[in-house]
Short mmCIF file of C-alpha atoms and ligand atoms in Angstrom, two decimals:
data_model
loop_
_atom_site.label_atom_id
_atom_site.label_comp_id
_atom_site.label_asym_id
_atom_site.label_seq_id
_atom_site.Cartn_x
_atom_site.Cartn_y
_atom_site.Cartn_z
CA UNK A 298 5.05 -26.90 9.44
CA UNK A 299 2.44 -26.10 7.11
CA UNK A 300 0.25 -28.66 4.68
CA UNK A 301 -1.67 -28.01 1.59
CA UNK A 302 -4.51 -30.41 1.31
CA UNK A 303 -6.43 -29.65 -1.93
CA UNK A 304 -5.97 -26.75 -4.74
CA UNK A 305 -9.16 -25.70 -6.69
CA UNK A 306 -7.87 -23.56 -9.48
CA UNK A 307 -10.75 -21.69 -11.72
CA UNK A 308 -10.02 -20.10 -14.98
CA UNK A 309 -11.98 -16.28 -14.58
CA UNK A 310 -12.40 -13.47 -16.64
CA UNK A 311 -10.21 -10.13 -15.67
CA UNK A 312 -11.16 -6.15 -15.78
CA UNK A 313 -10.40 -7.15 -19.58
CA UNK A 314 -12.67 -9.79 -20.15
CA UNK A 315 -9.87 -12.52 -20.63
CA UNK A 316 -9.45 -15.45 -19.00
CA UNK A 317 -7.37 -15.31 -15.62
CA UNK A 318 -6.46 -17.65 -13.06
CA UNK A 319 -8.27 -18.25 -9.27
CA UNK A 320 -7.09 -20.59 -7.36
CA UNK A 321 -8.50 -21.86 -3.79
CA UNK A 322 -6.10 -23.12 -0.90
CA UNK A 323 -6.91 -25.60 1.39
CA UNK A 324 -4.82 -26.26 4.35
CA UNK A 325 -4.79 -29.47 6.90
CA UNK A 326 -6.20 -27.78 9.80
CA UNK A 327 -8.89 -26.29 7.92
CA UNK A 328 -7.41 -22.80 6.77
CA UNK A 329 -8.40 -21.23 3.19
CA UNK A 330 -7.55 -18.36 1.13
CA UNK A 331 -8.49 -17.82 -2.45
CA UNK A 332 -6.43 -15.53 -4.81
CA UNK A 333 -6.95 -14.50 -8.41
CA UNK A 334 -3.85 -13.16 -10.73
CA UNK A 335 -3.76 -10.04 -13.21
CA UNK A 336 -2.68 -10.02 -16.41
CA UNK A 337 -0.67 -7.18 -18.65
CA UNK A 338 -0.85 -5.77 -21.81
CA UNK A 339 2.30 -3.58 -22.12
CA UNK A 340 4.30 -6.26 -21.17
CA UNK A 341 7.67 -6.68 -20.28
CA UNK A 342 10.00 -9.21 -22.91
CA UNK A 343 12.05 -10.05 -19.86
CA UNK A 344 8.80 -11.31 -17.43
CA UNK A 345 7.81 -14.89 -16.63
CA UNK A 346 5.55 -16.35 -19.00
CA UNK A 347 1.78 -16.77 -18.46
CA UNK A 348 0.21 -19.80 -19.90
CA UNK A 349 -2.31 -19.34 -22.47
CA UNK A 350 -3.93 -22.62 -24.48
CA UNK A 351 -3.38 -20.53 -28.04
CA UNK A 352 -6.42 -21.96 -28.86
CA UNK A 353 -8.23 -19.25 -31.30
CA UNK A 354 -11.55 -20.39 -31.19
CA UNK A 355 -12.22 -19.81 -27.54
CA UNK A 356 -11.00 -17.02 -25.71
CA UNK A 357 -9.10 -15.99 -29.05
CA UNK A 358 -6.57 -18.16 -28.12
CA UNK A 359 -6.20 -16.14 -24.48
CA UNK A 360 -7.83 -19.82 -22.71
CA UNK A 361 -6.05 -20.75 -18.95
CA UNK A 362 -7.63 -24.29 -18.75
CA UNK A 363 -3.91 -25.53 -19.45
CA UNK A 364 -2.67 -23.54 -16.23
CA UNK A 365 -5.87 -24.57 -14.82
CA UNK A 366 -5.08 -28.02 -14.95
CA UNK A 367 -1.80 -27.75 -14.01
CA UNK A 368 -2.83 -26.66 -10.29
CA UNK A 369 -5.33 -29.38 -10.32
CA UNK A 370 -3.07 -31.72 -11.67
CA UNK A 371 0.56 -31.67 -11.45
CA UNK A 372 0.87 -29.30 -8.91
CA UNK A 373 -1.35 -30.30 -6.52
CA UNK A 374 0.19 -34.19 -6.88
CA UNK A 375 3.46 -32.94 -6.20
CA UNK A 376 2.50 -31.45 -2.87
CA UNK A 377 1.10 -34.31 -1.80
CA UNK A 378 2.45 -35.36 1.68
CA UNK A 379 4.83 -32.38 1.69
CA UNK A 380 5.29 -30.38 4.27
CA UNK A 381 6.46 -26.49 4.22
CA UNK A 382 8.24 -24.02 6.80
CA UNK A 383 7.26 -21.19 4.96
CA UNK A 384 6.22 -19.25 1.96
CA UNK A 385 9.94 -19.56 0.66
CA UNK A 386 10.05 -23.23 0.87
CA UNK A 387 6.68 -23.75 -0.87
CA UNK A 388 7.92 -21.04 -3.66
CA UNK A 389 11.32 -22.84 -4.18
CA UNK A 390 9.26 -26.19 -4.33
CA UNK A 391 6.64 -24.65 -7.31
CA UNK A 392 10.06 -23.06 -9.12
CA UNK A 393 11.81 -26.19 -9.21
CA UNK A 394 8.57 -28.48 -9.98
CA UNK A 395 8.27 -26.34 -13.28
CA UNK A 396 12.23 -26.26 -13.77
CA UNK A 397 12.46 -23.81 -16.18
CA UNK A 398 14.03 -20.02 -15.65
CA UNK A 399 10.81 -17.90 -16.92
CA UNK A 400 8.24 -20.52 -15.57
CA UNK A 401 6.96 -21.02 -19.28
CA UNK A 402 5.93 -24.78 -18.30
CA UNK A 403 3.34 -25.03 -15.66
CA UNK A 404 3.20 -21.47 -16.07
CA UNK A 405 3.66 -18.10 -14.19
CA UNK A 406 -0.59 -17.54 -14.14
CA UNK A 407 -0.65 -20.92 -12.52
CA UNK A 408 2.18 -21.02 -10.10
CA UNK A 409 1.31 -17.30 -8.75
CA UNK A 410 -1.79 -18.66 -8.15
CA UNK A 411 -0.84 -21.07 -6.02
CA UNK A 412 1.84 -18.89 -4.26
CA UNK A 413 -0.80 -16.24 -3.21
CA UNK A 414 -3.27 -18.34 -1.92
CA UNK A 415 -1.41 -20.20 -0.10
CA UNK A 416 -0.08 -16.93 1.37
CA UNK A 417 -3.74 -15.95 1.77
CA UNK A 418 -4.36 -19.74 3.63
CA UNK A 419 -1.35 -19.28 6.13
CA UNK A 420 -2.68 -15.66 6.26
CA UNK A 421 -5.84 -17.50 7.98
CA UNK A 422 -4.07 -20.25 9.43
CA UNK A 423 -1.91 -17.86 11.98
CA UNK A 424 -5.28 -15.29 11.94
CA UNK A 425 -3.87 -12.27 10.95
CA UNK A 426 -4.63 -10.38 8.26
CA UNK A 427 -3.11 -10.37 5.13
CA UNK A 428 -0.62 -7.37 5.17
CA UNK A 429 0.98 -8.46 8.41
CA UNK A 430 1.32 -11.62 6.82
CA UNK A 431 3.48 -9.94 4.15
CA UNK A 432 5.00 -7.84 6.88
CA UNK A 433 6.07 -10.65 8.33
CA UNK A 434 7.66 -11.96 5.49
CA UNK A 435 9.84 -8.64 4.68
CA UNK A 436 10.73 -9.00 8.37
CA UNK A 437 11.84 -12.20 8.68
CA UNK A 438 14.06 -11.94 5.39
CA UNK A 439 15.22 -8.06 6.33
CA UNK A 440 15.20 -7.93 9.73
CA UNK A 441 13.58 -4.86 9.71
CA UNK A 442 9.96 -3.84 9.64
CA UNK A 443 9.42 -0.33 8.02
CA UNK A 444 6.03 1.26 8.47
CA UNK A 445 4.78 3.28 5.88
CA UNK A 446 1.61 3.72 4.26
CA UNK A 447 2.10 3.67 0.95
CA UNK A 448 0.72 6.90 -1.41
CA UNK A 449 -1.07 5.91 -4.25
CA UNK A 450 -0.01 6.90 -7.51
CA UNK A 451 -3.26 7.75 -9.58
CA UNK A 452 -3.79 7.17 -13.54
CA UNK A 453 -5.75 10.49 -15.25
CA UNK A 454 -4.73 10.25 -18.55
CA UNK A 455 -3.85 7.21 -20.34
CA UNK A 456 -2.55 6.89 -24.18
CA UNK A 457 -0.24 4.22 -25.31
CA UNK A 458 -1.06 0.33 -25.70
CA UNK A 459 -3.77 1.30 -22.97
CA UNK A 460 -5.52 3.70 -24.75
CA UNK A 461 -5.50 3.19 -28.71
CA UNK A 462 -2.40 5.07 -28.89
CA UNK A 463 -3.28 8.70 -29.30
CA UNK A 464 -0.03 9.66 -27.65
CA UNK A 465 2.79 7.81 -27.55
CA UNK A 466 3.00 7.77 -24.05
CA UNK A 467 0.94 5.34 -21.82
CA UNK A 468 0.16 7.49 -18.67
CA UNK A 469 0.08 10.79 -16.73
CA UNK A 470 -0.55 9.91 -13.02
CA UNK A 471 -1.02 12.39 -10.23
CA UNK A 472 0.53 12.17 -6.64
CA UNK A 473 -1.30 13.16 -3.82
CA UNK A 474 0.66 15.52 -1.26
CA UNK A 475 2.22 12.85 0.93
CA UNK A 476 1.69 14.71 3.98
CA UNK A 477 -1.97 13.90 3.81
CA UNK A 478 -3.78 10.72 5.24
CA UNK A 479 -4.92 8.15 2.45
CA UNK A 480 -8.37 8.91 2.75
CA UNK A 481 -7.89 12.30 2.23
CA UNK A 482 -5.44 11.59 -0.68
CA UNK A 483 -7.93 9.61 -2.40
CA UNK A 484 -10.63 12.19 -1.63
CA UNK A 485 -8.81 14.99 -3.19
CA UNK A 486 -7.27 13.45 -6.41
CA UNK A 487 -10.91 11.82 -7.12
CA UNK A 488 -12.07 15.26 -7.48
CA UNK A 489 -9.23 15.77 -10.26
CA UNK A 490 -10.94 13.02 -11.72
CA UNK A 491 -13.99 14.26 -11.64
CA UNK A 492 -12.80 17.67 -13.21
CA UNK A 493 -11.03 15.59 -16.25
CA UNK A 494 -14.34 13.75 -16.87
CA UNK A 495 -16.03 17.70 -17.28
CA UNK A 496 -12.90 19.26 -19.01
CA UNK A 497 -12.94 16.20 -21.60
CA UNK A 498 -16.93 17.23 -22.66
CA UNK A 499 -15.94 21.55 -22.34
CA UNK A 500 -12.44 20.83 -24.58
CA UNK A 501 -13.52 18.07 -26.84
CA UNK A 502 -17.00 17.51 -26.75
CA UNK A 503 -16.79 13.86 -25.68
CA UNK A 504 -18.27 11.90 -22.97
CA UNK A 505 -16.22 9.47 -21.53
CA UNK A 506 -13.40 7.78 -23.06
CA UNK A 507 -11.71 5.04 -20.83
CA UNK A 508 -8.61 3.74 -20.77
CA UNK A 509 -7.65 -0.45 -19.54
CA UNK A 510 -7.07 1.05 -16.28
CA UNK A 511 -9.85 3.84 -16.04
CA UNK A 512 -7.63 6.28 -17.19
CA UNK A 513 -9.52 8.81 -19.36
CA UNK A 514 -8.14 9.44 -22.85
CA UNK A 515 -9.48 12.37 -25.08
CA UNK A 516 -7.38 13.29 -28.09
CA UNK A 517 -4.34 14.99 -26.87
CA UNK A 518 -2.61 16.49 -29.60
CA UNK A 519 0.89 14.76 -27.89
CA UNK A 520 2.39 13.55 -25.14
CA UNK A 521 3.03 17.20 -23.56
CA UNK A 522 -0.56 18.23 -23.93
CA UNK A 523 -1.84 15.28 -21.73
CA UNK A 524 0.71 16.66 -19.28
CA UNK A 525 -0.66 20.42 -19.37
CA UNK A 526 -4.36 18.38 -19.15
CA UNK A 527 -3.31 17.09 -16.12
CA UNK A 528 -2.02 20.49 -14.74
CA UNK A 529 -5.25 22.25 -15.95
CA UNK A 530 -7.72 19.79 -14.12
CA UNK A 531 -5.57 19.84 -10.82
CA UNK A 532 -5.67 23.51 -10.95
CA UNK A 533 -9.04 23.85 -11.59
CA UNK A 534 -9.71 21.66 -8.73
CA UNK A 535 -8.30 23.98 -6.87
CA UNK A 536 -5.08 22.16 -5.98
CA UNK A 537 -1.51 23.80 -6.29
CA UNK A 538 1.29 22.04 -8.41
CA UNK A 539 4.04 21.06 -6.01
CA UNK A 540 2.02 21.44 -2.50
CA UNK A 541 -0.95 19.58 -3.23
CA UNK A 542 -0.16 17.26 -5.94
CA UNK A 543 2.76 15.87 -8.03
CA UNK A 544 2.36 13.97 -11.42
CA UNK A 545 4.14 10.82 -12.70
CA UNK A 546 4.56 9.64 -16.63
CA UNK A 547 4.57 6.20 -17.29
CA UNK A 548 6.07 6.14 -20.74
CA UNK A 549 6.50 2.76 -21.75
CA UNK A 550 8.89 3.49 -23.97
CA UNK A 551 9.85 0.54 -25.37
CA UNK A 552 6.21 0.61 -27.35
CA UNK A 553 7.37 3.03 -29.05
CA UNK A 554 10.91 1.91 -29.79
CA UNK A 555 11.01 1.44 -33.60
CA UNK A 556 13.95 0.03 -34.79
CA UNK A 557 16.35 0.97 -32.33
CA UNK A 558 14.65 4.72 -32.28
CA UNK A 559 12.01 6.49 -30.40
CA UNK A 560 8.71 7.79 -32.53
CA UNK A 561 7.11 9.97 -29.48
CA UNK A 562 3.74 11.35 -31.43
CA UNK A 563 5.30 11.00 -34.65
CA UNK A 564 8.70 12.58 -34.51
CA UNK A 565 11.50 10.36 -34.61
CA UNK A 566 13.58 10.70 -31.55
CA UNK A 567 17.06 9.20 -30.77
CA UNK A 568 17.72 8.26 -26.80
CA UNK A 569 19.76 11.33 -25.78
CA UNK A 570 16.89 13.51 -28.03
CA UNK A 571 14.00 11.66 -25.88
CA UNK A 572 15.63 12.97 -22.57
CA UNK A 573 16.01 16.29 -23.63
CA UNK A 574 12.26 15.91 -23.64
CA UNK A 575 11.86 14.19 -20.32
CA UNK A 576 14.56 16.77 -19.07
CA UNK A 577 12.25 19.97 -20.02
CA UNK A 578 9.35 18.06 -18.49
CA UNK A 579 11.33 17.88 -15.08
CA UNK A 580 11.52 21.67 -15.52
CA UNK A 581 7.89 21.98 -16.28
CA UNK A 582 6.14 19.86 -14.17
CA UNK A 583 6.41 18.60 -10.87
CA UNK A 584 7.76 15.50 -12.21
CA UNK A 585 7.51 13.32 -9.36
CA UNK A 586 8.48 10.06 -11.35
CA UNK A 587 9.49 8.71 -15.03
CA UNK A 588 8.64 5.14 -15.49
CA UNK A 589 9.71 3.39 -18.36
CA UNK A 590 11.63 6.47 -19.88
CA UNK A 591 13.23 4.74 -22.52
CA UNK A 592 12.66 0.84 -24.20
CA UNK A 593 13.53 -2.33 -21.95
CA UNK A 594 17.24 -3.18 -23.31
CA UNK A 595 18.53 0.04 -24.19
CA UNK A 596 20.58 0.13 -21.05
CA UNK A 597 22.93 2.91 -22.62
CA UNK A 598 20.01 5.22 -22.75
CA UNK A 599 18.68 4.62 -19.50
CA UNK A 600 22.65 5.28 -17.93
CA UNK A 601 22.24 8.79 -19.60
CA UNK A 602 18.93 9.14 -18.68
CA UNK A 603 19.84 8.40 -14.94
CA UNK A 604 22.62 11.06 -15.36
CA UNK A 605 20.86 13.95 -16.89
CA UNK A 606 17.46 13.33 -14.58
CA UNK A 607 18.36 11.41 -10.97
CA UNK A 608 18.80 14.50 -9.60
CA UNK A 609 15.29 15.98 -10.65
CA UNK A 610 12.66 12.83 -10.63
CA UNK A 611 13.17 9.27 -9.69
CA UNK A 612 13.94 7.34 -12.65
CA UNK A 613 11.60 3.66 -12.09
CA UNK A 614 11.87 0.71 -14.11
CA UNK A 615 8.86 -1.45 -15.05
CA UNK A 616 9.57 -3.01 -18.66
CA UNK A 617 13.37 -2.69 -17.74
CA UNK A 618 13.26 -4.55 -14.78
CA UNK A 619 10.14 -7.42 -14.59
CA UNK A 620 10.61 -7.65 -10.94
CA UNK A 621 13.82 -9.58 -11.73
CA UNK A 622 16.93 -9.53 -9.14
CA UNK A 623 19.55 -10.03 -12.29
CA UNK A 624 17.84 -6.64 -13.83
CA UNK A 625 18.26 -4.73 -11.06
CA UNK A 626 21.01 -5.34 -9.46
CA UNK A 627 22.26 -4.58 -13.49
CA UNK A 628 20.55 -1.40 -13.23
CA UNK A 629 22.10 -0.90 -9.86
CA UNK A 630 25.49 -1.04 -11.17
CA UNK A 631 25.29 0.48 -14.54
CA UNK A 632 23.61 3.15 -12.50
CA UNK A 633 20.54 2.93 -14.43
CA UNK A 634 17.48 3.45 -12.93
CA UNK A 635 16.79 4.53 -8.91
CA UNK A 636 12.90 2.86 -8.03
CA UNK A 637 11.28 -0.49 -8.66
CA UNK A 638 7.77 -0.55 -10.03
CA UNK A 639 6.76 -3.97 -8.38
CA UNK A 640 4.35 -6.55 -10.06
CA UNK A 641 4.40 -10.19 -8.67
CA UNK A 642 2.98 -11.48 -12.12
CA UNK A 643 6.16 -10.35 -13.28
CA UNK A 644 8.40 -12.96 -11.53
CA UNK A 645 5.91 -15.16 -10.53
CA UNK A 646 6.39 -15.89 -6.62
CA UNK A 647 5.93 -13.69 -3.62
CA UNK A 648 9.11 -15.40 -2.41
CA UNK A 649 11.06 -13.97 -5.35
CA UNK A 650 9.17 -10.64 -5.62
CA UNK A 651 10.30 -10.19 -2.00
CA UNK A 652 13.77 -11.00 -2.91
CA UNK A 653 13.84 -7.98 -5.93
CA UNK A 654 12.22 -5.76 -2.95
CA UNK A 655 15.41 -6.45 -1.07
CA UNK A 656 17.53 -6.14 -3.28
CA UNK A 657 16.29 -2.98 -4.63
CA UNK A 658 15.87 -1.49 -0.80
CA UNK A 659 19.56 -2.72 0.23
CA UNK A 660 20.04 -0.16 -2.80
CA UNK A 661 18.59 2.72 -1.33
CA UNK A 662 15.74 2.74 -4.27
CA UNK A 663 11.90 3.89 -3.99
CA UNK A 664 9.30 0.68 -4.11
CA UNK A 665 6.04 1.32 -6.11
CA UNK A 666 3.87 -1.97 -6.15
CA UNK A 667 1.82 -2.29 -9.51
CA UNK A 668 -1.17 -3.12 -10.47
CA UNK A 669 -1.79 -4.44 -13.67
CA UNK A 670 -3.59 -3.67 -16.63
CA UNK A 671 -5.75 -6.84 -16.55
CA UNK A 672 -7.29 -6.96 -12.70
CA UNK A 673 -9.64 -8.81 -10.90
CA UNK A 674 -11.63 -7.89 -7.85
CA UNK A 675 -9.31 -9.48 -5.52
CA UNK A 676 -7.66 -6.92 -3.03
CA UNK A 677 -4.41 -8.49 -2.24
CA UNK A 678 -2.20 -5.73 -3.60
CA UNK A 679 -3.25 -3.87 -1.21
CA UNK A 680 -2.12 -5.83 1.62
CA UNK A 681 0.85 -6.46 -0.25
CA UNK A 682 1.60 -2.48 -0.50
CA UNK A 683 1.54 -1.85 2.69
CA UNK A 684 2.96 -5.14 4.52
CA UNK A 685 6.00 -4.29 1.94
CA UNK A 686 5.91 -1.00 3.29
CA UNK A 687 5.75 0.33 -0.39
CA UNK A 688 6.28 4.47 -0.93
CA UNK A 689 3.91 4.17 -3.69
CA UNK A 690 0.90 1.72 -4.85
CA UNK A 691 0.06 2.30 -8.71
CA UNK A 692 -3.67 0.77 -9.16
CA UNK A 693 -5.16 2.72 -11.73
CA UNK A 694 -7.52 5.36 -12.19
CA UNK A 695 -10.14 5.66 -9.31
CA UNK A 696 -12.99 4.05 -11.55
CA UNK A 697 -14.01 0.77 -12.07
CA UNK A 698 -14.82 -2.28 -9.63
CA UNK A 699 -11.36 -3.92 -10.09
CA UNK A 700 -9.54 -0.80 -9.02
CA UNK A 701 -12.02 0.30 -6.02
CA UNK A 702 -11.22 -3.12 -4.72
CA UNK A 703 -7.85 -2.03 -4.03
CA UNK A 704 -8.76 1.27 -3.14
CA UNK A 705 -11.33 0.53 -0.61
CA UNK A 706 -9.08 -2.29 0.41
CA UNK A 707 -6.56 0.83 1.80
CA UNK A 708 -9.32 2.75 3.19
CA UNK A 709 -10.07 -0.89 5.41
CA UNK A 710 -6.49 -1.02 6.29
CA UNK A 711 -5.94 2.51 7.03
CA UNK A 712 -9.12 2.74 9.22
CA UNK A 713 -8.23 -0.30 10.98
CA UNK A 714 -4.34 0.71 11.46
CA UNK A 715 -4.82 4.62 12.96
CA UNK A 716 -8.08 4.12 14.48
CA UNK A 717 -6.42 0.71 16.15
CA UNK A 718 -9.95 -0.95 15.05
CA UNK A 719 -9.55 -4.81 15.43
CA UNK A 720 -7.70 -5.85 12.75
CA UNK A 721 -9.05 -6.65 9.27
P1 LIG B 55 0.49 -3.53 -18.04
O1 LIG B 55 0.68 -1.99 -17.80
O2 LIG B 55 -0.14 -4.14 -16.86
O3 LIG B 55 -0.39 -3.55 -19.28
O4 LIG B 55 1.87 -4.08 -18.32
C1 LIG B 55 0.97 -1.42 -16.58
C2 LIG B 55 2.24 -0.61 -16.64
O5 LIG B 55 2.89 -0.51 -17.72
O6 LIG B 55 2.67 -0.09 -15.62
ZN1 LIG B 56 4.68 0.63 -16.77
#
């Protein structure tokens, strides 16, 4: 049985600059762990609810002293005495403490918080690292214990809500050829990067532009353009479309769902028009994935969208689904979507995250676990990608400290798992 003794939450600032929540586990028996929680900005309507104070003159209104003091507070009084079996029982106990169905009292930022670090504690507690942990978890509740390392999925160019909305569409990601090792992965698809940064000063005269998530954003005259970017910089890089390197779109389309019709880079678009779009970008382009094809509750489009494009690219749901089991197993039988993009903020408790996993594994679907826009330096995705046994991990560009984390994170992991290092 396990034992929280003491929570110290501590509001932080994310990759953003807003206020996030840390919190600091403290087991009897003297085990620790310390986790920090992301935050979005192209949010899903359907996800649990972060608390914010709404107080404009700090933070602009942004503020998690109210979470805050809900871990030191309320949560922490509730556990007093209590003793756990497992991450599931402590998860059930923060759900029903805050009693409501999107977590909107004590909050999603604060009861995530708690949830990871006390995975991060028992982590310690049982000394192993933090992905077997998490492995441990998908085997108890599946019985099974996949290994796979999971392939990253890499932002280039971002536009959207991300990026001051150039283009409509949020992001073109590349794929690394999944053949190849991670390090090697990262090794090649950094050089894309580094071509992009070059191209963006020879094309349009501009240093730098970054995207929330490192992605680089120069003025693409549309959506299609940033695609042929993309194709450009992975050619001159010397890689070949299909062998080396696939590319995923995240569209998130329902930021650019205007009443109840699509304006993709200023043409008005119904549904079926959009996927005639997508559909001669499957032909184009080694489409590898289309996230967030069409707007979070227009279910209809997404059933034609499956139709016309399962066949060709896998058809993920980030917006559509929030990590929820209801939404998927929806999309499951409307036959709407084929792959889970994964983000615990989203549902608020590795217990239930693990839960969607299942249920979107038992489907036959593709797992990508997801960053968000908003990260800290904390590394637990990582762990979480590949104890989950995730195909894909979506962390952002490779740039910046909050993405690295992650990134160097896998190279630890990987090192330690094929060169049978001692564990990390
Ligand atoms: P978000 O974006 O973290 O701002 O929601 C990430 C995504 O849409 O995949
Ligand atoms: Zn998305």
């Amino acid at each position: 049985m396990i034992q929280i003794e003491r929570l110290r939450p501590l509001e932080i600032l994310d990759s953003r600059g807003n206020p996030t929540v840390r919190c600091t586990c403290w087991l009897t028996g003297g085990a620790t762990g310390v986790c920090a929680v992301p935050a979005g900005a192209s949010t899903g309507k359907h996800e649990a609810v972060e608390l914010r104070d709404g107080d404009a003159f700090r933070y602009r209104g942004l503020g998690c002293q109210q979470a805050v003091a809900h871990i030191a507070g309320e949560i922490q009084d509730s556990l007093r005495g209590v003793e756990f079996r497992d991450q599931a029982e402590l998860d059930q106990h923060l759900i029903d403490l805050d009693g409501t169905p999107n977590l909107g009292r004590l909050g999603a930022n604060s009861i995530l918080a708690v949830s990871l670090a006390f995975a991060c504690a028992a982590a310690a507690a049982q000394r192993v690292p933090l992905h077997t942990y998490f492995a441990d978890l998908c085997a108890a509740a599946d019985q099974i214990r996949p290994h796979r390392f999971p392939v990253p999925t890499i932002n280039l160019f971002s536009g959207g809500m991300h990026a001051g909305q150039q283009v409509a569409i949020q992001d073109v990601l590349l794929v690394p050829k999944p053949s190849h090792e991670f390090p090697t992965q990262l090794e090649a698809m950094s050089e894309v990067y580094r071509v992009a940064v070059d191209f963006m000063a020879s094309e349009y005269g501009m240093r730098y532009l970054t995207a929330d998530e490192g992605g680089l954003a120069p003025p693409f005259s549309s959506s299609g353009a940033m695609l042929d970017g993309a194709m450009e910089c992975a050619y001159r890089a010397g890689l070949a479309a299909g062998a080396d390197f696939a590319v995923a779109v995240d569209a998130a389309a329902s930021h650019f769902h205007v009443n109840g019709q699509y304006v993709l880079d200023g043409v008005t678009l119904d549904a079926h028009q959009l996927v005639r779009v997508y559909e001669g970008w499957a032909n184009n382009y080694p489409l590898y994935s289309l996230e967030d094809g069409l707007a979070e509750d227009d279910w209809q489009g997404w059933q034609h969208m499956y139709e016309r494009l399962a066949d060709k690219t896998l058809i993920l749901g980030d917006d559509l689904l929030c990590t929820n089991r209801q939404r998927i197993e929806q999309a499951i039988e409307l036959r709407a979507a084929n792959a889970l993009l994964l983000k615990l903020n989203q549902i608020g408790t590795v217990s239930r995250a693990l839960d969607a996993l299942q249920v979107a594994r038992a489907a036959g679907w593709h797992i990508v676990i997801s960053a968000r826009s908003g990260e800290t330096e904390d590394a637990w995705l990582a762990d979480l990608a590949v104890g989950w046994s995730a195909q894909n991990i979506k962390v952002g560009s490779i740039a910046q400290s909050e993405r690295l984390a992650k990134y160097n994170r896998l190279l630890e992991i990987h090192a330690s798992i094929t060169r049978l290092e001692p564990p990390v």
